[in-house]
Structure formats: C-alpha cells, structure tokens
C-alpha cells in the first residue's frame, strides 16, 4: 500500500499558516514574506512533500502507471531494457511514464519528483546512487522500487542486474589468457558502472603482475569517441596490444580507427567491448564483448515490481541474471 504522503495542510500546521498560503507560496514564492517563505520551504523539504498532479481519486488508489528513469534515450542498452519492461506491462494494462536524466543525479532528482507527482504505483531506476533528497522522496512515496543493471551495490529495496566488476575481470582475464600483456581500458560516461568495470579490469591486470592503463572521456559514448581514444592510445602508448572498452560503441569506433590506420585486428590489437550489441555481433570480424541480458533484466524488473504493487512480498533483494563472455574474432 502507498503511504499517506505529506499534504499542504501538514506543512501549514507546522508553520502556523493556512493551507491556501502554503499553496500560494509553493506556486509563487514572491507572494509571501521572506521569513514565512523560508519556513514553508524548510518544512516542505523536511517532510518530503511531493506535489500531486493526478486527480484526487488516484491519490487514494492505484494509478496503473509505473515510472521509469533512464540516463539516456539514445543508449541502445536502455532501449533494450525498455522493450523487456513493456513486454510485461502492456499486456497487464500498466502505463509506463518515462523520463531521462543525462547521467546527472541532480536531474534524476528533479525527474523523479515529476514522476512521483503523478502518483505512479512504482518506479524502476537505472542507477544505484542517488541524492539524499531522491532517497527521502522515495521513502515518503512508500512505493515499490527496483534498481537495474547492477547487482553489487546494496539496493534501496531491490536490484536486478549483473556483476559489472566480475564481468570486466573475466573478459580481461580472457584477453590475458590469449597472450595480451599491455591492455588499456577505454572509459566514457564516468558513472558508477564504468568505474566498476575499471575495477574489474585493474583486478585482472594486477593479478597477473601487469600494469593497468586507463584513458577516459566524460562525454557520452559514441563511435567517434572510441576512434579518438584509439588514436590517443597509438600516439601515447604505441606498445599497447589490447583494449578493453566500457561499451560496444567505443569498441566499434576503435576498431574502425584501427582499420583506417592499417592496424591489424586482432594480430596487432585485440579489442573487446561490453553489452554485446547487434552491431558488434554482425560485423566482420565479430566483436568480442561481454553479452548482458538487457531485455531479460527489463522483463524481470517489471515482473518483480508489478508483483509487489499487487501485494506480493519482497523475496529477493538482489537478483543477478549474469552475463556471457563472447570472444568473437577480435581477441
């Protein structure tokens, strides 16, 4: 059952003002005195007040809607997750409310506030690290929560994903087993999962007494970023004989830059990516990659969320759906 959320009247009672005054202040802060404005916003923050944009009926019942927050609308990973979610929600008549936050915790906070204002019955989050206010809003809402794509970080309630550290470790270990010794890690979008993969890469290298080397870009992943990072590797570290990329976009871009420069793959340079996108699996040579179950994660996340919305107990706080190491033809 949803919690009874803090109301305008709750704020009014705490600050000693009328409900109408509080409402007016939240809509237009300039309509009240500075002292009262500060008290109202302070109390609203303390109680985790969430505006309600849905009809009053929905504030007392289920809305048959689910909130989904994704970091990017162009990332194929989350497009696949979305397909899996909708395979479950659409037949059951649940409406999916989608918002993106550009890998920013602050924007995630604002996007979540907007979704919660429509009284969604549950939310699926694509990250495991959130602002303090995001966590307070979720606690206040009292609805089921699922975090996806990470089975390592302790969840707010439930997480469904895979072990990014172990997946990276296993791929880099396979590259080392095949004779590579000077492997670099190419990273973009320096979020928590990118850093987890770097941790796995470093563990694999250090276990074999090899020296880790990471090159990073903060912008979104793309083929062109992969090409640029490969060029930097060749210019600054010409003895590199392998690259492990944080995703397949970077890996494919690096491969085409090798092709342009006449660097033979895999004879001179081994290349591995992450996620197993179609583009890498149909190109020649087939790209080595960590294949992740994105659609399965979406289906399981939706199924678990709906089961709990309908009154089921939280049975598995962490669900690890694993991954597959695909050596392809680029190692």
PDB file of C-alpha atoms in Angstrom:
ATOM      1  CA  UNK A   1       0.000   0.000   0.000  1.00  0.00           C
ATOM      2  CA  UNK A   2       1.150   3.513  -0.746  1.00  0.00           C
ATOM      3  CA  UNK A   3       1.982   5.692   2.226  1.00  0.00           C
ATOM      4  CA  UNK A   4      -0.146   8.718   3.023  1.00  0.00           C
ATOM      5  CA  UNK A   5       2.001  11.455   1.586  1.00  0.00           C
ATOM      6  CA  UNK A   6       2.561  14.769   3.390  1.00  0.00           C
ATOM      7  CA  UNK A   7      -0.075  17.306   2.346  1.00  0.00           C
ATOM      8  CA  UNK A   8      -0.277  21.081   2.101  1.00  0.00           C
ATOM      9  CA  UNK A   9      -2.245  21.003   5.343  1.00  0.00           C
ATOM     10  CA  UNK A  10       0.586  19.146   7.094  1.00  0.00           C
ATOM     11  CA  UNK A  11       3.000  21.905   6.073  1.00  0.00           C
ATOM     12  CA  UNK A  12       0.516  24.617   7.070  1.00  0.00           C
ATOM     13  CA  UNK A  13       0.060  23.112  10.537  1.00  0.00           C
ATOM     14  CA  UNK A  14       3.809  23.058  11.110  1.00  0.00           C
ATOM     15  CA  UNK A  15       4.472  26.634  10.059  1.00  0.00           C
ATOM     16  CA  UNK A  16       1.294  28.141  11.522  1.00  0.00           C
ATOM     17  CA  UNK A  17      -0.176  29.337   8.216  1.00  0.00           C
ATOM     18  CA  UNK A  18      -3.225  28.499   6.164  1.00  0.00           C
ATOM     19  CA  UNK A  19      -3.253  25.782   3.522  1.00  0.00           C
ATOM     20  CA  UNK A  20      -4.022  28.439   0.907  1.00  0.00           C
ATOM     21  CA  UNK A  21      -0.978  30.482   1.937  1.00  0.00           C
ATOM     22  CA  UNK A  22       1.285  27.446   1.665  1.00  0.00           C
ATOM     23  CA  UNK A  23      -0.132  26.593  -1.748  1.00  0.00           C
ATOM     24  CA  UNK A  24       0.333  30.148  -2.949  1.00  0.00           C
ATOM     25  CA  UNK A  25       3.935  30.219  -1.685  1.00  0.00           C
ATOM     26  CA  UNK A  26       4.863  26.967  -3.431  1.00  0.00           C
ATOM     27  CA  UNK A  27       3.410  28.247  -6.708  1.00  0.00           C
ATOM     28  CA  UNK A  28       4.885  31.755  -6.435  1.00  0.00           C
ATOM     29  CA  UNK A  29       7.338  32.322  -3.540  1.00  0.00           C
ATOM     30  CA  UNK A  30       7.247  36.108  -4.021  1.00  0.00           C
ATOM     31  CA  UNK A  31       3.660  36.272  -2.723  1.00  0.00           C
ATOM     32  CA  UNK A  32       4.670  35.737   0.938  1.00  0.00           C
ATOM     33  CA  UNK A  33       7.211  37.313   3.255  1.00  0.00           C
ATOM     34  CA  UNK A  34      10.803  36.137   3.221  1.00  0.00           C
ATOM     35  CA  UNK A  35      10.633  34.651   6.718  1.00  0.00           C
ATOM     36  CA  UNK A  36       7.448  32.693   6.035  1.00  0.00           C
ATOM     37  CA  UNK A  37       8.775  31.581   2.652  1.00  0.00           C
ATOM     38  CA  UNK A  38      11.903  30.152   4.265  1.00  0.00           C
ATOM     39  CA  UNK A  39       9.858  28.295   6.921  1.00  0.00           C
ATOM     40  CA  UNK A  40       7.485  26.824   4.333  1.00  0.00           C
ATOM     41  CA  UNK A  41      10.248  25.573   2.047  1.00  0.00           C
ATOM     42  CA  UNK A  42      12.219  24.222   5.008  1.00  0.00           C
ATOM     43  CA  UNK A  43       9.255  22.213   6.298  1.00  0.00           C
ATOM     44  CA  UNK A  44       8.365  21.010   2.795  1.00  0.00           C
ATOM     45  CA  UNK A  45      11.935  19.722   2.410  1.00  0.00           C
ATOM     46  CA  UNK A  46      11.882  18.058   5.852  1.00  0.00           C
ATOM     47  CA  UNK A  47       8.663  16.147   5.291  1.00  0.00           C
ATOM     48  CA  UNK A  48       9.472  15.245   1.679  1.00  0.00           C
ATOM     49  CA  UNK A  49       6.439  16.975   0.218  1.00  0.00           C
ATOM     50  CA  UNK A  50       5.594  15.862  -3.342  1.00  0.00           C
ATOM     51  CA  UNK A  51       3.048  17.905  -5.342  1.00  0.00           C
ATOM     52  CA  UNK A  52       0.142  15.808  -6.616  1.00  0.00           C
ATOM     53  CA  UNK A  53      -0.716  16.420 -10.273  1.00  0.00           C
ATOM     54  CA  UNK A  54      -3.002  13.409 -10.534  1.00  0.00           C
ATOM     55  CA  UNK A  55      -6.730  13.504  -9.772  1.00  0.00           C
ATOM     56  CA  UNK A  56      -7.598  13.185  -6.100  1.00  0.00           C
ATOM     57  CA  UNK A  57      -9.060   9.738  -6.719  1.00  0.00           C
ATOM     58  CA  UNK A  58      -5.650   8.456  -7.762  1.00  0.00           C
ATOM     59  CA  UNK A  59      -4.052   9.686  -4.533  1.00  0.00           C
ATOM     60  CA  UNK A  60      -6.119   7.080  -2.698  1.00  0.00           C
ATOM     61  CA  UNK A  61      -5.849   4.219  -5.193  1.00  0.00           C
ATOM     62  CA  UNK A  62      -3.522   2.656  -7.715  1.00  0.00           C
ATOM     63  CA  UNK A  63      -2.900   4.684 -10.858  1.00  0.00           C
ATOM     64  CA  UNK A  64      -1.893   1.699 -13.038  1.00  0.00           C
ATOM     65  CA  UNK A  65       1.225   3.617 -14.031  1.00  0.00           C
ATOM     66  CA  UNK A  66       4.934   2.907 -13.478  1.00  0.00           C
ATOM     67  CA  UNK A  67       7.778   5.417 -13.545  1.00  0.00           C
ATOM     68  CA  UNK A  68      10.968   4.575 -15.420  1.00  0.00           C
ATOM     69  CA  UNK A  69      14.094   6.719 -15.140  1.00  0.00           C
ATOM     70  CA  UNK A  70      16.844   6.123 -17.707  1.00  0.00           C
ATOM     71  CA  UNK A  71      20.127   8.034 -18.083  1.00  0.00           C
ATOM     72  CA  UNK A  72      19.906   8.271 -21.883  1.00  0.00           C
ATOM     73  CA  UNK A  73      17.259   7.977 -24.591  1.00  0.00           C
ATOM     74  CA  UNK A  74      19.849   7.192 -27.282  1.00  0.00           C
ATOM     75  CA  UNK A  75      21.739   4.411 -25.482  1.00  0.00           C
ATOM     76  CA  UNK A  76      20.860   1.021 -27.006  1.00  0.00           C
ATOM     77  CA  UNK A  77      21.272  -0.635 -23.601  1.00  0.00           C
ATOM     78  CA  UNK A  78      18.246   1.143 -22.167  1.00  0.00           C
ATOM     79  CA  UNK A  79      16.258   0.803 -25.377  1.00  0.00           C
ATOM     80  CA  UNK A  80      16.595  -2.973 -24.944  1.00  0.00           C
ATOM     81  CA  UNK A  81      15.631  -2.736 -21.264  1.00  0.00           C
ATOM     82  CA  UNK A  82      12.546  -0.735 -22.233  1.00  0.00           C
ATOM     83  CA  UNK A  83      11.471  -3.438 -24.699  1.00  0.00           C
ATOM     84  CA  UNK A  84      11.678  -6.023 -21.920  1.00  0.00           C
ATOM     85  CA  UNK A  85       9.682  -3.876 -19.488  1.00  0.00           C
ATOM     86  CA  UNK A  86       6.897  -3.213 -21.975  1.00  0.00           C
ATOM     87  CA  UNK A  87       6.608  -6.933 -22.767  1.00  0.00           C
ATOM     88  CA  UNK A  88       5.315  -7.288 -19.197  1.00  0.00           C
ATOM     89  CA  UNK A  89       3.498  -4.026 -18.517  1.00  0.00           C
ATOM     90  CA  UNK A  90       1.474  -3.605 -21.715  1.00  0.00           C
ATOM     91  CA  UNK A  91      -0.494  -6.888 -21.533  1.00  0.00           C
ATOM     92  CA  UNK A  92      -1.435  -6.068 -17.936  1.00  0.00           C
ATOM     93  CA  UNK A  93      -2.657  -2.580 -18.786  1.00  0.00           C
ATOM     94  CA  UNK A  94       0.052  -0.621 -16.955  1.00  0.00           C
ATOM     95  CA  UNK A  95       1.098   2.730 -18.384  1.00  0.00           C
ATOM     96  CA  UNK A  96       4.838   3.446 -18.483  1.00  0.00           C
ATOM     97  CA  UNK A  97       5.897   7.010 -17.661  1.00  0.00           C
ATOM     98  CA  UNK A  98       9.433   7.557 -18.977  1.00  0.00           C
ATOM     99  CA  UNK A  99      11.930  10.252 -18.017  1.00  0.00           C
ATOM    100  CA  UNK A 100      15.664  10.621 -18.598  1.00  0.00           C
ATOM    101  CA  UNK A 101      18.331  12.388 -16.551  1.00  0.00           C
ATOM    102  CA  UNK A 102      21.507  12.505 -18.621  1.00  0.00           C
ATOM    103  CA  UNK A 103      23.625  10.662 -16.029  1.00  0.00           C
ATOM    104  CA  UNK A 104      23.103  13.565 -13.576  1.00  0.00           C
ATOM    105  CA  UNK A 105      21.992  12.789 -10.015  1.00  0.00           C
ATOM    106  CA  UNK A 106      20.521  16.278  -9.675  1.00  0.00           C
ATOM    107  CA  UNK A 107      18.458  15.868 -12.837  1.00  0.00           C
ATOM    108  CA  UNK A 108      17.425  12.394 -11.683  1.00  0.00           C
ATOM    109  CA  UNK A 109      16.112  14.037  -8.503  1.00  0.00           C
ATOM    110  CA  UNK A 110      14.024  16.554 -10.445  1.00  0.00           C
ATOM    111  CA  UNK A 111      12.773  13.935 -12.892  1.00  0.00           C
ATOM    112  CA  UNK A 112      11.760  11.636 -10.055  1.00  0.00           C
ATOM    113  CA  UNK A 113       9.860  14.451  -8.323  1.00  0.00           C
ATOM    114  CA  UNK A 114       7.898  14.965 -11.539  1.00  0.00           C
ATOM    115  CA  UNK A 115       7.087  11.260 -11.893  1.00  0.00           C
ATOM    116  CA  UNK A 116       6.025  10.947  -8.261  1.00  0.00           C
ATOM    117  CA  UNK A 117       3.727  13.946  -8.617  1.00  0.00           C
ATOM    118  CA  UNK A 118       1.653  11.812 -10.993  1.00  0.00           C
ATOM    119  CA  UNK A 119       1.222   9.204  -8.273  1.00  0.00           C
ATOM    120  CA  UNK A 120       2.936   6.298 -10.034  1.00  0.00           C
ATOM    121  CA  UNK A 121       2.498   2.924  -8.347  1.00  0.00           C
ATOM    122  CA  UNK A 122       6.193   2.010  -8.535  1.00  0.00           C
ATOM    123  CA  UNK A 123       9.470   3.114 -10.080  1.00  0.00           C
ATOM    124  CA  UNK A 124      12.346   1.473 -11.940  1.00  0.00           C
ATOM    125  CA  UNK A 125      15.647   3.300 -11.525  1.00  0.00           C
ATOM    126  CA  UNK A 126      18.667   2.797 -13.785  1.00  0.00           C
ATOM    127  CA  UNK A 127      21.272   3.827 -11.212  1.00  0.00           C
ATOM    128  CA  UNK A 128      22.190   2.740  -7.708  1.00  0.00           C
ATOM    129  CA  UNK A 129      23.496   6.068  -6.374  1.00  0.00           C
ATOM    130  CA  UNK A 130      21.099   8.933  -5.667  1.00  0.00           C
ATOM    131  CA  UNK A 131      20.938  12.291  -3.908  1.00  0.00           C
ATOM    132  CA  UNK A 132      19.746  12.416  -0.314  1.00  0.00           C
ATOM    133  CA  UNK A 133      16.558  14.189  -1.427  1.00  0.00           C
ATOM    134  CA  UNK A 134      15.842  11.477  -4.014  1.00  0.00           C
ATOM    135  CA  UNK A 135      16.065   8.862  -1.260  1.00  0.00           C
ATOM    136  CA  UNK A 136      13.773  10.915   1.010  1.00  0.00           C
ATOM    137  CA  UNK A 137      11.180  11.295  -1.750  1.00  0.00           C
ATOM    138  CA  UNK A 138      11.200   7.560  -2.408  1.00  0.00           C
ATOM    139  CA  UNK A 139      10.818   6.846   1.303  1.00  0.00           C
ATOM    140  CA  UNK A 140       7.942   9.324   1.525  1.00  0.00           C
ATOM    141  CA  UNK A 141       6.214   7.835  -1.527  1.00  0.00           C
ATOM    142  CA  UNK A 142       6.260   4.369   0.026  1.00  0.00           C
ATOM    143  CA  UNK A 143       6.043   2.559  -3.306  1.00  0.00           C
ATOM    144  CA  UNK A 144       7.963  -0.449  -4.697  1.00  0.00           C
ATOM    145  CA  UNK A 145      11.371   0.386  -6.190  1.00  0.00           C
ATOM    146  CA  UNK A 146      13.648  -1.646  -8.456  1.00  0.00           C
ATOM    147  CA  UNK A 147      17.171  -0.559  -9.435  1.00  0.00           C
ATOM    148  CA  UNK A 148      18.626  -2.206 -12.541  1.00  0.00           C
ATOM    149  CA  UNK A 149      21.934  -3.044 -14.278  1.00  0.00           C
ATOM    150  CA  UNK A 150      23.913  -3.511 -11.040  1.00  0.00           C
ATOM    151  CA  UNK A 151      23.885  -6.463  -8.649  1.00  0.00           C
ATOM    152  CA  UNK A 152      26.778  -5.250  -6.481  1.00  0.00           C
ATOM    153  CA  UNK A 153      25.619  -2.004  -4.871  1.00  0.00           C
ATOM    154  CA  UNK A 154      23.237  -2.514  -1.909  1.00  0.00           C
ATOM    155  CA  UNK A 155      19.772  -1.564  -3.221  1.00  0.00           C
ATOM    156  CA  UNK A 156      17.196   0.763  -1.712  1.00  0.00           C
ATOM    157  CA  UNK A 157      14.779  -2.161  -1.930  1.00  0.00           C
ATOM    158  CA  UNK A 158      15.614  -4.479  -4.800  1.00  0.00           C
ATOM    159  CA  UNK A 159      18.191  -4.646  -7.593  1.00  0.00           C
ATOM    160  CA  UNK A 160      18.205  -6.696 -10.791  1.00  0.00           C
ATOM    161  CA  UNK A 161      21.276  -6.848 -12.982  1.00  0.00           C
ATOM    162  CA  UNK A 162      24.724  -8.398 -13.109  1.00  0.00           C
ATOM    163  CA  UNK A 163      28.168  -8.053 -11.554  1.00  0.00           C
ATOM    164  CA  UNK A 164      29.999  -5.397 -13.613  1.00  0.00           C
ATOM    165  CA  UNK A 165      33.263  -5.944 -11.730  1.00  0.00           C
ATOM    166  CA  UNK A 166      33.336  -9.695 -12.309  1.00  0.00           C
ATOM    167  CA  UNK A 167      32.217  -9.336 -15.941  1.00  0.00           C
ATOM    168  CA  UNK A 168      35.080  -6.953 -16.720  1.00  0.00           C
ATOM    169  CA  UNK A 169      37.519  -9.135 -14.809  1.00  0.00           C
ATOM    170  CA  UNK A 170      36.500 -12.211 -16.783  1.00  0.00           C
ATOM    171  CA  UNK A 171      36.809 -10.508 -20.179  1.00  0.00           C
ATOM    172  CA  UNK A 172      40.233  -9.009 -19.420  1.00  0.00           C
ATOM    173  CA  UNK A 173      41.392 -12.349 -17.979  1.00  0.00           C
ATOM    174  CA  UNK A 174      40.441 -13.977 -21.295  1.00  0.00           C
ATOM    175  CA  UNK A 175      42.449 -11.368 -23.187  1.00  0.00           C
ATOM    176  CA  UNK A 176      45.451 -12.072 -20.950  1.00  0.00           C
ATOM    177  CA  UNK A 177      44.995 -15.835 -21.370  1.00  0.00           C
ATOM    178  CA  UNK A 178      45.260 -15.306 -25.116  1.00  0.00           C
ATOM    179  CA  UNK A 179      48.627 -13.618 -24.718  1.00  0.00           C
ATOM    180  CA  UNK A 180      47.861  -9.897 -24.345  1.00  0.00           C
ATOM    181  CA  UNK A 181      50.042  -8.086 -21.828  1.00  0.00           C
ATOM    182  CA  UNK A 182      49.646  -4.352 -22.468  1.00  0.00           C
ATOM    183  CA  UNK A 183      45.888  -3.890 -22.286  1.00  0.00           C
ATOM    184  CA  UNK A 184      44.333  -0.434 -21.864  1.00  0.00           C
ATOM    185  CA  UNK A 185      40.843   0.381 -20.563  1.00  0.00           C
ATOM    186  CA  UNK A 186      38.881   2.961 -22.572  1.00  0.00           C
ATOM    187  CA  UNK A 187      36.183   4.640 -20.475  1.00  0.00           C
ATOM    188  CA  UNK A 188      33.425   7.157 -21.195  1.00  0.00           C
ATOM    189  CA  UNK A 189      30.466   8.462 -19.181  1.00  0.00           C
ATOM    190  CA  UNK A 190      32.292   8.074 -15.879  1.00  0.00           C
ATOM    191  CA  UNK A 191      29.292   6.723 -13.967  1.00  0.00           C
ATOM    192  CA  UNK A 192      29.337   4.030 -11.292  1.00  0.00           C
ATOM    193  CA  UNK A 193      29.103   1.122 -13.747  1.00  0.00           C
ATOM    194  CA  UNK A 194      32.021   2.451 -15.810  1.00  0.00           C
ATOM    195  CA  UNK A 195      34.069   2.631 -12.617  1.00  0.00           C
ATOM    196  CA  UNK A 196      33.024  -0.867 -11.583  1.00  0.00           C
ATOM    197  CA  UNK A 197      34.280  -2.177 -14.914  1.00  0.00           C
ATOM    198  CA  UNK A 198      37.536  -0.352 -14.417  1.00  0.00           C
ATOM    199  CA  UNK A 199      37.842  -2.039 -11.021  1.00  0.00           C
ATOM    200  CA  UNK A 200      37.409  -5.466 -12.621  1.00  0.00           C
ATOM    201  CA  UNK A 201      39.913  -4.586 -15.356  1.00  0.00           C
ATOM    202  CA  UNK A 202      42.507  -3.492 -12.805  1.00  0.00           C
ATOM    203  CA  UNK A 203      41.998  -6.611 -10.696  1.00  0.00           C
ATOM    204  CA  UNK A 204      42.589  -8.861 -13.691  1.00  0.00           C
ATOM    205  CA  UNK A 205      45.717  -6.971 -14.731  1.00  0.00           C
ATOM    206  CA  UNK A 206      47.235  -6.804 -11.262  1.00  0.00           C
ATOM    207  CA  UNK A 207      46.582 -10.496 -10.577  1.00  0.00           C
ATOM    208  CA  UNK A 208      48.960 -11.246 -13.471  1.00  0.00           C
ATOM    209  CA  UNK A 209      51.512  -8.619 -12.487  1.00  0.00           C
ATOM    210  CA  UNK A 210      50.559  -6.353 -15.406  1.00  0.00           C
ATOM    211  CA  UNK A 211      50.332  -2.557 -15.346  1.00  0.00           C
ATOM    212  CA  UNK A 212      46.831  -1.063 -15.790  1.00  0.00           C
ATOM    213  CA  UNK A 213      46.321   1.938 -18.067  1.00  0.00           C
ATOM    214  CA  UNK A 214      43.021   3.847 -18.333  1.00  0.00           C
ATOM    215  CA  UNK A 215      42.029   6.554 -20.796  1.00  0.00           C
ATOM    216  CA  UNK A 216      38.841   8.453 -20.017  1.00  0.00           C
ATOM    217  CA  UNK A 217      36.321  10.808 -21.595  1.00  0.00           C
ATOM    218  CA  UNK A 218      33.399  12.375 -19.725  1.00  0.00           C
ATOM    219  CA  UNK A 219      31.143  12.827 -22.778  1.00  0.00           C
ATOM    220  CA  UNK A 220      28.543  10.297 -23.922  1.00  0.00           C
ATOM    221  CA  UNK A 221      29.762   7.199 -25.694  1.00  0.00           C
ATOM    222  CA  UNK A 222      29.932   7.133 -29.477  1.00  0.00           C
ATOM    223  CA  UNK A 223      31.901   5.601 -32.306  1.00  0.00           C
ATOM    224  CA  UNK A 224      33.806   8.861 -32.724  1.00  0.00           C
ATOM    225  CA  UNK A 225      34.879   8.891 -29.077  1.00  0.00           C
ATOM    226  CA  UNK A 226      36.158   5.325 -29.484  1.00  0.00           C
ATOM    227  CA  UNK A 227      38.119   6.363 -32.562  1.00  0.00           C
ATOM    228  CA  UNK A 228      39.603   9.357 -30.743  1.00  0.00           C
ATOM    229  CA  UNK A 229      40.656   7.253 -27.744  1.00  0.00           C
ATOM    230  CA  UNK A 230      42.262   4.674 -30.040  1.00  0.00           C
ATOM    231  CA  UNK A 231      44.226   7.447 -31.739  1.00  0.00           C
ATOM    232  CA  UNK A 232      45.409   8.659 -28.342  1.00  0.00           C
ATOM    233  CA  UNK A 233      46.493   5.142 -27.395  1.00  0.00           C
ATOM    234  CA  UNK A 234      48.526   4.742 -30.582  1.00  0.00           C
ATOM    235  CA  UNK A 235      50.167   8.133 -30.152  1.00  0.00           C
ATOM    236  CA  UNK A 236      50.995   7.927 -26.453  1.00  0.00           C
ATOM    237  CA  UNK A 237      51.255   4.177 -25.800  1.00  0.00           C
ATOM    238  CA  UNK A 238      52.247   2.563 -29.122  1.00  0.00           C
ATOM    239  CA  UNK A 239      53.171  -0.737 -27.475  1.00  0.00           C
ATOM    240  CA  UNK A 240      49.541  -1.384 -26.402  1.00  0.00           C
ATOM    241  CA  UNK A 241      48.397  -4.776 -27.711  1.00  0.00           C
ATOM    242  CA  UNK A 242      44.813  -4.821 -26.459  1.00  0.00           C
ATOM    243  CA  UNK A 243      41.974  -2.502 -25.451  1.00  0.00           C
ATOM    244  CA  UNK A 244      39.004  -3.274 -23.223  1.00  0.00           C
ATOM    245  CA  UNK A 245      36.200  -0.774 -23.788  1.00  0.00           C
ATOM    246  CA  UNK A 246      33.456   0.191 -21.365  1.00  0.00           C
ATOM    247  CA  UNK A 247      30.840  -0.458 -24.085  1.00  0.00           C
ATOM    248  CA  UNK A 248      30.483  -1.631 -27.652  1.00  0.00           C
ATOM    249  CA  UNK A 249      30.078   1.862 -29.141  1.00  0.00           C
ATOM    250  CA  UNK A 250      33.597   2.712 -28.032  1.00  0.00           C
ATOM    251  CA  UNK A 251      34.921  -0.673 -29.159  1.00  0.00           C
ATOM    252  CA  UNK A 252      33.384  -0.433 -32.644  1.00  0.00           C
ATOM    253  CA  UNK A 253      34.721   3.099 -33.074  1.00  0.00           C
ATOM    254  CA  UNK A 254      38.177   1.921 -32.012  1.00  0.00           C
ATOM    255  CA  UNK A 255      38.005  -0.982 -34.479  1.00  0.00           C
ATOM    256  CA  UNK A 256      37.178   1.273 -37.440  1.00  0.00           C
ATOM    257  CA  UNK A 257      40.005   3.614 -36.464  1.00  0.00           C
ATOM    258  CA  UNK A 258      42.354   0.606 -36.490  1.00  0.00           C
ATOM    259  CA  UNK A 259      41.025  -0.252 -39.941  1.00  0.00           C
ATOM    260  CA  UNK A 260      41.616   3.306 -41.153  1.00  0.00           C
ATOM    261  CA  UNK A 261      45.183   3.347 -39.828  1.00  0.00           C
ATOM    262  CA  UNK A 262      46.107  -0.112 -41.057  1.00  0.00           C
ATOM    263  CA  UNK A 263      46.381  -1.622 -37.556  1.00  0.00           C
ATOM    264  CA  UNK A 264      45.507  -5.314 -37.875  1.00  0.00           C
ATOM    265  CA  UNK A 265      42.838  -6.706 -35.511  1.00  0.00           C
ATOM    266  CA  UNK A 266      43.441  -8.966 -33.699  1.00  0.00           C
ATOM    267  CA  UNK A 267      47.014  -9.591 -34.864  1.00  0.00           C
ATOM    268  CA  UNK A 268      48.347  -6.232 -33.636  1.00  0.00           C
ATOM    269  CA  UNK A 269      45.483  -5.041 -31.453  1.00  0.00           C
ATOM    270  CA  UNK A 270      42.890  -7.070 -29.573  1.00  0.00           C
ATOM    271  CA  UNK A 271      39.584  -5.284 -28.963  1.00  0.00           C
ATOM    272  CA  UNK A 272      36.793  -6.154 -26.517  1.00  0.00           C
ATOM    273  CA  UNK A 273      33.590  -4.302 -25.724  1.00  0.00           C
ATOM    274  CA  UNK A 274      30.719  -4.587 -23.289  1.00  0.00           C
ATOM    275  CA  UNK A 275      26.994  -5.423 -23.697  1.00  0.00           C
ATOM    276  CA  UNK A 276      27.046  -7.425 -26.930  1.00  0.00           C
ATOM    277  CA  UNK A 277      25.123  -5.034 -29.190  1.00  0.00           C
ATOM    278  CA  UNK A 278      23.918  -6.278 -32.570  1.00  0.00           C
ATOM    279  CA  UNK A 279      26.325  -4.057 -34.492  1.00  0.00           C
ATOM    280  CA  UNK A 280      29.327  -5.772 -32.923  1.00  0.00           C
ATOM    281  CA  UNK A 281      27.913  -9.262 -33.337  1.00  0.00           C
ATOM    282  CA  UNK A 282      27.177  -8.890 -37.068  1.00  0.00           C
ATOM    283  CA  UNK A 283      30.327  -7.049 -38.149  1.00  0.00           C
ATOM    284  CA  UNK A 284      33.325  -8.891 -39.546  1.00  0.00           C
ATOM    285  CA  UNK A 285      35.358  -9.751 -37.567  1.00  0.00           C
ATOM    286  CA  UNK A 286      32.732 -10.320 -34.859  1.00  0.00           C
ATOM    287  CA  UNK A 287      33.460  -8.142 -31.842  1.00  0.00           C
ATOM    288  CA  UNK A 288      34.498  -9.727 -28.554  1.00  0.00           C
ATOM    289  CA  UNK A 289      32.117  -8.490 -25.874  1.00  0.00           C
ATOM    290  CA  UNK A 290      30.512  -9.127 -22.505  1.00  0.00           C
ATOM    291  CA  UNK A 291      26.958 -10.030 -23.527  1.00  0.00           C
ATOM    292  CA  UNK A 292      24.441  -8.725 -20.998  1.00  0.00           C
ATOM    293  CA  UNK A 293      20.748  -9.751 -20.710  1.00  0.00           C
ATOM    294  CA  UNK A 294      19.164  -6.302 -21.121  1.00  0.00           C
ATOM    295  CA  UNK A 295      15.690  -7.398 -22.207  1.00  0.00           C
ATOM    296  CA  UNK A 296      15.623 -10.107 -19.538  1.00  0.00           C
ATOM    297  CA  UNK A 297      16.536  -7.504 -16.922  1.00  0.00           C
ATOM    298  CA  UNK A 298      13.666  -5.316 -18.133  1.00  0.00           C
ATOM    299  CA  UNK A 299      11.192  -8.204 -18.022  1.00  0.00           C
ATOM    300  CA  UNK A 300      12.273  -9.313 -14.558  1.00  0.00           C
ATOM    301  CA  UNK A 301      12.270  -5.759 -13.195  1.00  0.00           C
ATOM    302  CA  UNK A 302       8.722  -5.184 -14.430  1.00  0.00           C
ATOM    303  CA  UNK A 303       7.524  -8.570 -13.169  1.00  0.00           C
ATOM    304  CA  UNK A 304       9.001  -8.074  -9.699  1.00  0.00           C
ATOM    305  CA  UNK A 305       7.680  -4.524  -9.465  1.00  0.00           C
ATOM    306  CA  UNK A 306       4.129  -5.464 -10.514  1.00  0.00           C
ATOM    307  CA  UNK A 307       4.095  -8.445  -8.171  1.00  0.00           C
ATOM    308  CA  UNK A 308       4.938  -6.182  -5.249  1.00  0.00           C
ATOM    309  CA  UNK A 309       2.499  -3.469  -6.382  1.00  0.00           C
ATOM    310  CA  UNK A 310      -0.195  -6.146  -6.252  1.00  0.00           C
ATOM    311  CA  UNK A 311       0.690  -7.011  -2.663  1.00  0.00           C
ATOM    312  CA  UNK A 312       3.429  -9.613  -3.038  1.00  0.00           C
ATOM    313  CA  UNK A 313       6.323  -9.711  -0.579  1.00  0.00           C
ATOM    314  CA  UNK A 314       9.892  -8.696  -1.425  1.00  0.00           C
ATOM    315  CA  UNK A 315      11.507 -12.123  -1.691  1.00  0.00           C
ATOM    316  CA  UNK A 316      14.862 -11.483  -3.413  1.00  0.00           C
ATOM    317  CA  UNK A 317      16.516  -8.136  -2.676  1.00  0.00           C
ATOM    318  CA  UNK A 318      19.270  -8.863  -5.231  1.00  0.00           C
ATOM    319  CA  UNK A 319      18.691 -10.781  -8.469  1.00  0.00           C
ATOM    320  CA  UNK A 320      21.792 -11.450 -10.583  1.00  0.00           C
ATOM    321  CA  UNK A 321      20.962 -12.505 -14.151  1.00  0.00           C
ATOM    322  CA  UNK A 322      24.599 -12.986 -15.146  1.00  0.00           C
ATOM    323  CA  UNK A 323      26.402 -12.366 -18.451  1.00  0.00           C
ATOM    324  CA  UNK A 324      28.264 -14.256 -21.175  1.00  0.00           C
ATOM    325  CA  UNK A 325      31.834 -13.759 -22.381  1.00  0.00           C
ATOM    326  CA  UNK A 326      31.763 -13.722 -26.200  1.00  0.00           C
ATOM    327  CA  UNK A 327      35.349 -13.932 -27.536  1.00  0.00           C
ATOM    328  CA  UNK A 328      34.219 -13.169 -31.083  1.00  0.00           C
ATOM    329  CA  UNK A 329      37.081 -12.778 -33.560  1.00  0.00           C
ATOM    330  CA  UNK A 330      38.828  -9.673 -32.212  1.00  0.00           C
ATOM    331  CA  UNK A 331      40.869 -11.203 -29.401  1.00  0.00           C
TER     332      UNK A 331
END
